[in-house]
Coordinates of C-alpha atoms and ligand atoms in Angstrom, one line a residue:
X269 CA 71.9 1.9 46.1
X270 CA 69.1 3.6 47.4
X271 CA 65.9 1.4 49.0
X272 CA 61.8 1.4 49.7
X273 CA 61.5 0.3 53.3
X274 CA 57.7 0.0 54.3
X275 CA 55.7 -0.8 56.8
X276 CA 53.1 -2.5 55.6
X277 CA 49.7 -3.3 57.4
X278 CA 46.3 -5.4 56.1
X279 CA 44.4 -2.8 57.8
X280 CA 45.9 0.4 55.9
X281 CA 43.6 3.0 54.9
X282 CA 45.1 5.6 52.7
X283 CA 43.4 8.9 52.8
X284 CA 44.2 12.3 51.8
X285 CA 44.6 14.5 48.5
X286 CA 47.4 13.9 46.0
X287 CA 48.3 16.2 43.7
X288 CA 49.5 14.2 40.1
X289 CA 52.2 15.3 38.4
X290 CA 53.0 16.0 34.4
X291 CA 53.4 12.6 32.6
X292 CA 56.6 11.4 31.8
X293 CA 56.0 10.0 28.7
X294 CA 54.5 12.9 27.6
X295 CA 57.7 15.4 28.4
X296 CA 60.2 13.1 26.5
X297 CA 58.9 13.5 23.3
X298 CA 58.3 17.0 23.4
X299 CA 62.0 18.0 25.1
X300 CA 63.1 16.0 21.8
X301 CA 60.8 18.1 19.6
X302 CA 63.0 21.6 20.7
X303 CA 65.5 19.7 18.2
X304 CA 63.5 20.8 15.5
X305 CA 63.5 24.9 16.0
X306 CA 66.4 27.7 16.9
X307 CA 63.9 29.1 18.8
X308 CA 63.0 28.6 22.4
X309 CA 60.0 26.0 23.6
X310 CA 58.9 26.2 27.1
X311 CA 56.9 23.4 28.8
X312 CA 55.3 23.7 32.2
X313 CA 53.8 20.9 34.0
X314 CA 57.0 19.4 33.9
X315 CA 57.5 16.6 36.6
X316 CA 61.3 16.0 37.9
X317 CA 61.8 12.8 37.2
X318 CA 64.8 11.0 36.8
X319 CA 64.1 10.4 32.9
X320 CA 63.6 13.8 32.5
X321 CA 67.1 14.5 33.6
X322 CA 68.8 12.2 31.8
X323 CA 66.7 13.5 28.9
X324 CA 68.7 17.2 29.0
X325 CA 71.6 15.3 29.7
X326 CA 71.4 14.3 26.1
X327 CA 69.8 17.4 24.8
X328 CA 73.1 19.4 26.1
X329 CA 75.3 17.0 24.8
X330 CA 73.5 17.8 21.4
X331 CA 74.1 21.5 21.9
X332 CA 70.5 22.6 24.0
X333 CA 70.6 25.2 26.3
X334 CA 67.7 25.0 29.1
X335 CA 66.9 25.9 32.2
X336 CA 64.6 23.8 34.6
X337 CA 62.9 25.4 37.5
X338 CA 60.0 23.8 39.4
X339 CA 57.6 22.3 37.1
X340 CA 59.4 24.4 34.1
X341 CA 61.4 23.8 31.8
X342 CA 62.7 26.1 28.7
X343 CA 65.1 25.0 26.2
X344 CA 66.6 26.5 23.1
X345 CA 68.7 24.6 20.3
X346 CA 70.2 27.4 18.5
X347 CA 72.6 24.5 16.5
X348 CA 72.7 21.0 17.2
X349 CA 76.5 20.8 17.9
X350 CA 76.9 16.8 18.2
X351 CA 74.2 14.6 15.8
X352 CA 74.6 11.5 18.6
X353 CA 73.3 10.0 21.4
X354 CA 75.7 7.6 23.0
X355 CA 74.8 4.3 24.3
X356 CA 75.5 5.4 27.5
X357 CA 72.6 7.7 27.7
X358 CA 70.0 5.3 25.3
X359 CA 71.2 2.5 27.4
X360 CA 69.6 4.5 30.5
X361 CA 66.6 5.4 28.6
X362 CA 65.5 3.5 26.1
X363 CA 63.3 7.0 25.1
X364 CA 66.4 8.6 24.2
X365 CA 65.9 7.0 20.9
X366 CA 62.9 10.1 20.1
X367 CA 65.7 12.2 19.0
X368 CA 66.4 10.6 16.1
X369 CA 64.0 11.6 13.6
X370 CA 64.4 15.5 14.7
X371 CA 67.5 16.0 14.4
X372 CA 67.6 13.9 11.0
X373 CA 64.8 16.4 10.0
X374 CA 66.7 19.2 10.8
X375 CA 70.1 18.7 10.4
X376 CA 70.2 16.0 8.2
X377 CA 71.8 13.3 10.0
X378 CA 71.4 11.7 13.3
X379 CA 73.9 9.3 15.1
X380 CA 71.9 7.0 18.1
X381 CA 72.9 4.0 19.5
X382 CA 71.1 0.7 19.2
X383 CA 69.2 0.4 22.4
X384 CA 69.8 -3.4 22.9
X385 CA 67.9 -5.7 25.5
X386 CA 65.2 -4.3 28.0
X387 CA 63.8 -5.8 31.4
X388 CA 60.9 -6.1 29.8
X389 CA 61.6 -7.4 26.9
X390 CA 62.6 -7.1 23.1
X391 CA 61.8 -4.1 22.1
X392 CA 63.2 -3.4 18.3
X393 CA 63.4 0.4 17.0
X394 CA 62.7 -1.3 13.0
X395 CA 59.5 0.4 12.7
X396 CA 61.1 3.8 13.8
X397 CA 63.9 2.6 10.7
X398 CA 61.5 1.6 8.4
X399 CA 59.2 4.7 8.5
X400 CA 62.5 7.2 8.1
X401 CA 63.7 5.0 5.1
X402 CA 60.4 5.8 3.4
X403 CA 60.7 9.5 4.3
X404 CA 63.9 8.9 2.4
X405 CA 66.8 8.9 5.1
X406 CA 69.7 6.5 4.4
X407 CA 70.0 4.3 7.5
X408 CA 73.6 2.1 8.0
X409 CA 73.9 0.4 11.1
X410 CA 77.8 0.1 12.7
X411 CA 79.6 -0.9 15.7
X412 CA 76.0 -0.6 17.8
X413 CA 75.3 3.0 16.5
X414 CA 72.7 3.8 13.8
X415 CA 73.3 6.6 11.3
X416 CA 70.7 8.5 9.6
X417 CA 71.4 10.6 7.0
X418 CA 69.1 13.0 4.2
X419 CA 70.0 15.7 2.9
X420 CA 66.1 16.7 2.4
X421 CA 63.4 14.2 4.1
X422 CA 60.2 13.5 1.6
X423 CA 56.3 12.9 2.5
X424 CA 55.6 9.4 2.2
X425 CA 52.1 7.5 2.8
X426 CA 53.3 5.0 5.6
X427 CA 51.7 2.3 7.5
X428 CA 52.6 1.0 10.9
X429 CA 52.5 -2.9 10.7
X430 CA 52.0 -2.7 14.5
X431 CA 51.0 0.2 16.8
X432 CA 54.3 1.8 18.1
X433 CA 54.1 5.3 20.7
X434 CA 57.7 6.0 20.2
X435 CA 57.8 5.5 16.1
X436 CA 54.7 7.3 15.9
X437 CA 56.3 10.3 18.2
X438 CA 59.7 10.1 15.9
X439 CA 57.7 9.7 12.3
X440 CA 55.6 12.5 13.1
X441 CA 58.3 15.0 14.4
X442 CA 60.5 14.0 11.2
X443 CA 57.7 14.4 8.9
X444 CA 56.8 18.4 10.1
X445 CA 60.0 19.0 8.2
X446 CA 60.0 16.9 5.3
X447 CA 59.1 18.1 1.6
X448 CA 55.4 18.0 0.8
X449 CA 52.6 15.8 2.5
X450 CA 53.2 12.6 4.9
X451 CA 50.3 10.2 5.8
X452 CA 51.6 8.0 8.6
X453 CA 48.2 5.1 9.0
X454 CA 48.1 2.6 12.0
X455 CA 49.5 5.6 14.6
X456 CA 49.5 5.2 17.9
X457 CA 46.8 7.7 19.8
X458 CA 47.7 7.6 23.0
X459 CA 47.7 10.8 24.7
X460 CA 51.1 11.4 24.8
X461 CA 51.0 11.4 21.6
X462 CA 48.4 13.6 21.3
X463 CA 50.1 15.8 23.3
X464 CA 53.4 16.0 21.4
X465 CA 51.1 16.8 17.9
X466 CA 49.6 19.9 20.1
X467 CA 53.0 21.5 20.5
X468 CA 54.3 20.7 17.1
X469 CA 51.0 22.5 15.8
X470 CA 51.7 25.1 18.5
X471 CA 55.6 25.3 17.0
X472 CA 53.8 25.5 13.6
X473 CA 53.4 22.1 12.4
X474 CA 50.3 21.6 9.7
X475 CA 49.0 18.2 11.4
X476 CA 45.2 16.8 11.1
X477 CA 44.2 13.7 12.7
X478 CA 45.2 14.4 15.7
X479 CA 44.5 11.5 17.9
X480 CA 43.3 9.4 15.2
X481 CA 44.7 6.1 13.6
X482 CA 45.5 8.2 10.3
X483 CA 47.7 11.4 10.5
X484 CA 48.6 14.0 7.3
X485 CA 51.4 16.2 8.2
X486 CA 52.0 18.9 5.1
X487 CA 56.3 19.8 5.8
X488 CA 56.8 23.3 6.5
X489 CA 60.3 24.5 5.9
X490 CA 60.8 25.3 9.6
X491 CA 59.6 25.4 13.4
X492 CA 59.3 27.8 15.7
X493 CA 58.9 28.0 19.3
X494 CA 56.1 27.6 21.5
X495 CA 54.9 27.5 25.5
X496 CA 52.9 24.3 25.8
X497 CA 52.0 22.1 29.3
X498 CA 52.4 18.8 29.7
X499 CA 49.4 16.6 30.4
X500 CA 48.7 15.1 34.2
X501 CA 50.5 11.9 34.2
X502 CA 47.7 8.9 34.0
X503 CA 49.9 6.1 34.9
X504 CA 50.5 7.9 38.0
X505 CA 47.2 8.7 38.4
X506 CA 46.3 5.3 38.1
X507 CA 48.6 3.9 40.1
X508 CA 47.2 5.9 43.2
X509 CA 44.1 5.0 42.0
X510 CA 44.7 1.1 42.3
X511 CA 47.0 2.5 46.0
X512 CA 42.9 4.1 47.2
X513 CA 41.1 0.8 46.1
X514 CA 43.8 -1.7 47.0
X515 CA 44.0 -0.5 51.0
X516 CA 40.1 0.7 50.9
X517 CA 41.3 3.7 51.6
X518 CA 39.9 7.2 50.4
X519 CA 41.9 9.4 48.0
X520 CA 41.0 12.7 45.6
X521 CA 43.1 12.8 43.2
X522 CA 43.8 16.6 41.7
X523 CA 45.0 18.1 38.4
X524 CA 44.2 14.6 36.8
X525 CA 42.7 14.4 33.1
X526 CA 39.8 11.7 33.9
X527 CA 39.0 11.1 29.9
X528 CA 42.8 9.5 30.0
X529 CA 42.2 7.3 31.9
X530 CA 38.1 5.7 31.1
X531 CA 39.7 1.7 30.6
X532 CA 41.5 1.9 34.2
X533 CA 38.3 3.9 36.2
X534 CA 36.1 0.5 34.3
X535 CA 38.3 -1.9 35.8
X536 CA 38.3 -0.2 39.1
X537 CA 34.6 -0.1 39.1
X538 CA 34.5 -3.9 38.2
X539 CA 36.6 -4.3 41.4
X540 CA 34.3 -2.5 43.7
X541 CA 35.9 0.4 43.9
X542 CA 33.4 3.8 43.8
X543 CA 35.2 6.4 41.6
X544 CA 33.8 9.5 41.0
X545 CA 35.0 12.1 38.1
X546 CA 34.9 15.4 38.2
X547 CA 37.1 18.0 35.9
X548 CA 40.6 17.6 36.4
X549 CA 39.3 15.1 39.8
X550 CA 38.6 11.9 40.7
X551 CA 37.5 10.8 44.3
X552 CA 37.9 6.7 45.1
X553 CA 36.4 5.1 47.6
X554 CA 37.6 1.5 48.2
X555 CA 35.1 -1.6 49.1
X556 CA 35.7 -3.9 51.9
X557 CA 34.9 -6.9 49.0
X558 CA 37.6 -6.6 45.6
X559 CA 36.4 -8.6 42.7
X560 CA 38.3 -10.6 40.8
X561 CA 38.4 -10.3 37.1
X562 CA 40.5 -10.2 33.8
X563 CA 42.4 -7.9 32.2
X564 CA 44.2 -7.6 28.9
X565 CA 46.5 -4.9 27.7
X566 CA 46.2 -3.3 24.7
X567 CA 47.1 0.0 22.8
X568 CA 45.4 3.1 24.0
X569 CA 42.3 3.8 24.8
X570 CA 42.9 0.1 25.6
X571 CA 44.1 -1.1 28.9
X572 CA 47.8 -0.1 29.3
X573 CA 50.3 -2.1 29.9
X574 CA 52.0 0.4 32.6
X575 CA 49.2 -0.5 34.7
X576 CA 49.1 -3.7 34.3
X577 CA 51.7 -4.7 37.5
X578 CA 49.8 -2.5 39.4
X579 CA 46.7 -4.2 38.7
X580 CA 48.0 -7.7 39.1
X581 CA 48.7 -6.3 43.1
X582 CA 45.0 -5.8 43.4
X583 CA 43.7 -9.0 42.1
X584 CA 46.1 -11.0 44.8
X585 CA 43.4 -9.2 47.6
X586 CA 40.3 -10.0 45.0
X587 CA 38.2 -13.3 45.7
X588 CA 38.6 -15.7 42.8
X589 CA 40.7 -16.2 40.2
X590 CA 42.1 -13.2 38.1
X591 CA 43.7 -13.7 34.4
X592 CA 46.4 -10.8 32.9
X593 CA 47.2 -11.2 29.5
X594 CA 50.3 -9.0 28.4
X595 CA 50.0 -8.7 25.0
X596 CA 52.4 -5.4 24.5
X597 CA 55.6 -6.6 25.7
X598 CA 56.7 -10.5 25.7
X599 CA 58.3 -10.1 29.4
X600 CA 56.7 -8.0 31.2
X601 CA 55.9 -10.4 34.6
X602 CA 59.0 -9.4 36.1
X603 CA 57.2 -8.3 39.2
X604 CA 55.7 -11.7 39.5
X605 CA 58.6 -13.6 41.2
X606 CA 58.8 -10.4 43.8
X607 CA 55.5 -11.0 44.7
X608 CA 55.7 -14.3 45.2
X609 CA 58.0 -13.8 47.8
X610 CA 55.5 -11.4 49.6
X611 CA 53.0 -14.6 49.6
X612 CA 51.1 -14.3 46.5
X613 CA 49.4 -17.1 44.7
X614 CA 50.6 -16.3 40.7
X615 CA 51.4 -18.3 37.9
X616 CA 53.0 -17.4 34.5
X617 CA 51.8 -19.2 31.2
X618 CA 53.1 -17.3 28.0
X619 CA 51.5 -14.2 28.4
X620 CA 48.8 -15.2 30.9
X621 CA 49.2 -14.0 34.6
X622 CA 47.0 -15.8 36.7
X623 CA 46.3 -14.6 40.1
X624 CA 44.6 -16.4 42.9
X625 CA 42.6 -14.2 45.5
X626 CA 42.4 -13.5 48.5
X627 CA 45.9 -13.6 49.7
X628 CA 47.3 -12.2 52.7
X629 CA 50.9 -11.1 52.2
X630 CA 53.5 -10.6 54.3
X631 CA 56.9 -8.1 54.2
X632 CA 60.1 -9.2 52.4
X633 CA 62.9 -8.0 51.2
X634 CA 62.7 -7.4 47.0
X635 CA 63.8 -6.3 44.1
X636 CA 62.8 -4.0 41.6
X637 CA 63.4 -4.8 37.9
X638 CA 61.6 -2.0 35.8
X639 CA 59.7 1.2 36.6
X640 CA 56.4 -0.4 36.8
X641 CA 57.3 -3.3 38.5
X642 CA 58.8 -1.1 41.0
X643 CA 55.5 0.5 41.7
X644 CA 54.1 -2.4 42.1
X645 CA 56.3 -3.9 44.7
X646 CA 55.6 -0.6 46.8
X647 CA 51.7 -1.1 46.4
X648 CA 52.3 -4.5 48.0
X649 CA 54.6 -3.6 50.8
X650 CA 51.4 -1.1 51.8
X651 CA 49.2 -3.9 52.4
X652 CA 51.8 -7.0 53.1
X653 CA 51.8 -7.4 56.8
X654 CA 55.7 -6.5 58.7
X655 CA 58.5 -4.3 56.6
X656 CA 59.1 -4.7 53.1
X657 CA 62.4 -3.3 51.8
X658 CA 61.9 -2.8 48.1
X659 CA 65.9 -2.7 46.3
X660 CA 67.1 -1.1 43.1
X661 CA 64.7 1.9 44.1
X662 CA 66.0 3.8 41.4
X663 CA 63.9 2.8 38.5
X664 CA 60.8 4.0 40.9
X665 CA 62.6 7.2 40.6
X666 CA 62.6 7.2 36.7
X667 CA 59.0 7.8 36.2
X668 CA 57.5 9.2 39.9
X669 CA 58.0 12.2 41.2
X670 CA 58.5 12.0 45.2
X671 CA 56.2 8.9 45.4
X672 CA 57.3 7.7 48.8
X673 CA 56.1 11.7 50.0
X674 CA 53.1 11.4 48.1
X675 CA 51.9 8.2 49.9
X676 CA 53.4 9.0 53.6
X677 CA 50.9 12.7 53.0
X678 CA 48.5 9.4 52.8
X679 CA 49.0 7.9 55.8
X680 CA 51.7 4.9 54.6
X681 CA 54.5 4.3 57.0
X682 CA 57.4 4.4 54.3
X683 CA 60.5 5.9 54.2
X684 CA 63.9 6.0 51.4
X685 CA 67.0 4.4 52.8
X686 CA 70.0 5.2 51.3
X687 CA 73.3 3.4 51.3
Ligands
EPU263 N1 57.8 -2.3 18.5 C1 58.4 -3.0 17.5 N2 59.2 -2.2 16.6 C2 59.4 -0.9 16.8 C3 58.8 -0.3 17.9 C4 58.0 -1.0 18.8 O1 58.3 -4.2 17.3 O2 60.1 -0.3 16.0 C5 57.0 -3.1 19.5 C6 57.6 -3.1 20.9 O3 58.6 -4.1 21.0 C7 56.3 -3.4 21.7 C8 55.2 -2.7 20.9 O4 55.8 -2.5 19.6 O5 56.0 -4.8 21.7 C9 54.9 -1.3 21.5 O6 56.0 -0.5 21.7 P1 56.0 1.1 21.6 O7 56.9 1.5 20.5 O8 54.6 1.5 21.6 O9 56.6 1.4 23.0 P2 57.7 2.6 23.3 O10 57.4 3.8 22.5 O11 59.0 2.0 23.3 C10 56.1 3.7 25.2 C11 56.3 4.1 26.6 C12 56.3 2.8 27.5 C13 55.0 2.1 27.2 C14 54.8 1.8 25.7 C15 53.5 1.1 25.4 C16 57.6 6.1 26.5 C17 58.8 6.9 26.7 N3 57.5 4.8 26.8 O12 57.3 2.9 24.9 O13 56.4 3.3 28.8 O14 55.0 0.9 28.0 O15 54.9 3.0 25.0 O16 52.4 1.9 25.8 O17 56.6 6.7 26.0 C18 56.9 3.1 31.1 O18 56.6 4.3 31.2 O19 57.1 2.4 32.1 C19 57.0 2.5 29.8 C20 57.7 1.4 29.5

């Protein structure tokens, strides 16, 4: 069991360049969307993350070839040998999940296990279900595993009743293939999104709306491949940002996509923080005085909720009182009880986070729940006075490439212990 130990100080001043890597969330979806063509798709900008591993762990148990090199990766799925995912692998990754409606599209039936319960809460696949049932799959549900089966898939006009990234990713990839014209309404548009429906137009998709609550995909009868890059990750991003404005530091971030990230640079800005944007740049300058203030998540270009344990770090140094209101997922304060022990002044009500500021923390030993959270706790152990030992340091590693490197470059006193 790897750990986070830092050295934390009330005085820390990060400063320095950091370089963002290629989003996560961004890379899942389109490694899944190779299912759909015998021919090879190469993605650069790819970060190494631990998701992205287990990722073509799954893609070679489904009969992928690929080859990952620094920032690279190409893959080739000549035949899809095995049609399932075991819940071994979606059990690790909830996002493992995004290769159902490919390989239903192009081979015509997909096994994937039922993800189950999440540290963050419920989080059901039915609209991912509901949408393939309308594109005309057959979907039986037995001993934890989900089968989709159809012969052909068929347009459909299909509404979302809630705003879901991953159904919108899986709805969308099916539908390329499917017979005649698919309208999926409600979609998702976060960039990562918008970034899959680039490389599926790139593969040869006919898509229009990209980015936009309404989508019409017209099936073509195959895929081909395509060399696409992966956009800058803007939860990373952001989570430096809120390290720069959180120790009043001084940080440029590089090969960042600014217009990604609009609703976290306001928030910043209404903390006191001086962030300026240039292309593929942002410079922030932390102020001495953090404002308080309140924050709700919503779906993109709303706040997200990835940021939103980062965030709640912040407030605890702002003056006043600070609400967060969660309203993606219906668990998603795991954080809070770790930062309590660091000294923060929180309470939970439903999905209300309130945060009393300024507190002065000091270094404990905690434990990380979820990715997120994770980052979190590290953002805290900057800034809470003595050594902080974050545990379970693996989720960290799910989503951030390096990020202990990437913040000792900064002038953090952190290092990994293993064992
Ligand atoms: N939902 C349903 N039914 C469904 C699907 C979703 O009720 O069939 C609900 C969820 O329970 C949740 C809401 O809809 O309350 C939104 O879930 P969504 O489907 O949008 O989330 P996701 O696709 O499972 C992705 C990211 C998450 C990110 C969310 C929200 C990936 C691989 N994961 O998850 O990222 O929090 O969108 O933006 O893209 C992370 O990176 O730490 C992370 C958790």
């Amino acid at each position: 069991m790897e750990k986070i130990k830092i050295a934390g100080r009330d005085d820390l001043k990060l400063k320095g360049t950091v370089r963002v890597s290629g989003s996560k969330n961004a890379v899942l979806p389109a490694i899944a969307a190779s299912l759909l063509t015998r021919d090879k798709v190469e993605l650069g900008n790819v970060p190494l993350v631990k998701d992205v591993h287990t990722m073509l762990t799954l893609m070679k148990g489904l009969g992928a070839d690929f080859h990952l090199r620094r920032n690279g990766l190409s893959l080739e799925v000549k035949t899809i040998s095995s049609a399932e995912a075991t819940y071994e692998l979606v059990r690790a990754m909830r996002a493992s999940i995004l290769v159902l409606g490919p390989m239903l599209a192009r081979s015509g039936k997909a096994v994937v296990a039922l993800p189950g319960g999440c540290a963050i809460g419920l989080r059901p696949i039915d609209l991912h279900m509901n949408g393939l049932q309308k594109l005309g799959a057959n979907i039986t549900l037995k001993h934890g595993y989900i089968t989709a089966e159809a012969t052909q898939l068929q347009g459909a006009d299909i509404t979302f009743e809630k705003k879901t990234v991953g159904g919108t990713e899986n709805l969308v990839m099916a539908a390329c293939l499917a017979r005649g014209e698919t309208v999926l309404r409600n979609c998702a548009r976060e960039p990562e999104v918008v970034n899959l429906c680039s490389l599926l137009v790139k593969m040869g998709a006919k898509i229009e709306g990209l980015g936009e609550e309404t989508m019409k995909i017209q099936g073509v009868a195959e895929l081909g491949g395509a060399v696409h890059d992966i956009i800058p990750d803007r939860i990373e991003a952001g989570t430096f940002l809120v390290a720069g404005a959180l120790t009043r530091g001084n940080l440029l971030l590089t090969e960042v996509e600014p217009s990604h990230l609009i609703t976290v640079i306001d928030k910043l800005r209404i903390s006191g923080a001086k962030v300026e944007v240039k292309k593929n740049k942002i410079r922030i300058t932390g102020s001495e005085v953090i404002r308080s203030q309140d924050i709700t998540t919503s779906p993109y270009p709303g706040f997200p909720t990835d940021m939103q344990a980062q965030f709640m770090v912040l407030m605890t140094r702002a003056s006043g009182t600070s609400i967060i209101t969660e309203t993606i997922f219906e668990r998603r304060f795991s954080h809070v009880n770790e930062l309590l022990r660091l000294g923060a002044s929180i309470e939970v009500s439903g999905d209300k986070a309130i945060i009393h500021g300024p507190t002065k923390m000091s270094g404990a030993e905690v434990t990380a729940t979820d990715l997120r959270a994770s980052a979190s706790l590290i953002l805290a152990g900057l800034v809470a006075k003595g050594w902080t030992v974050v545990n379970e340091v693996e989720h960290i590693d799910r989503g951030y490439e390096n990020i202990e490197g990437k913040l000792r470059r900064l002038g953090a006193d952190i290092e990994r212990l293993s064992g």
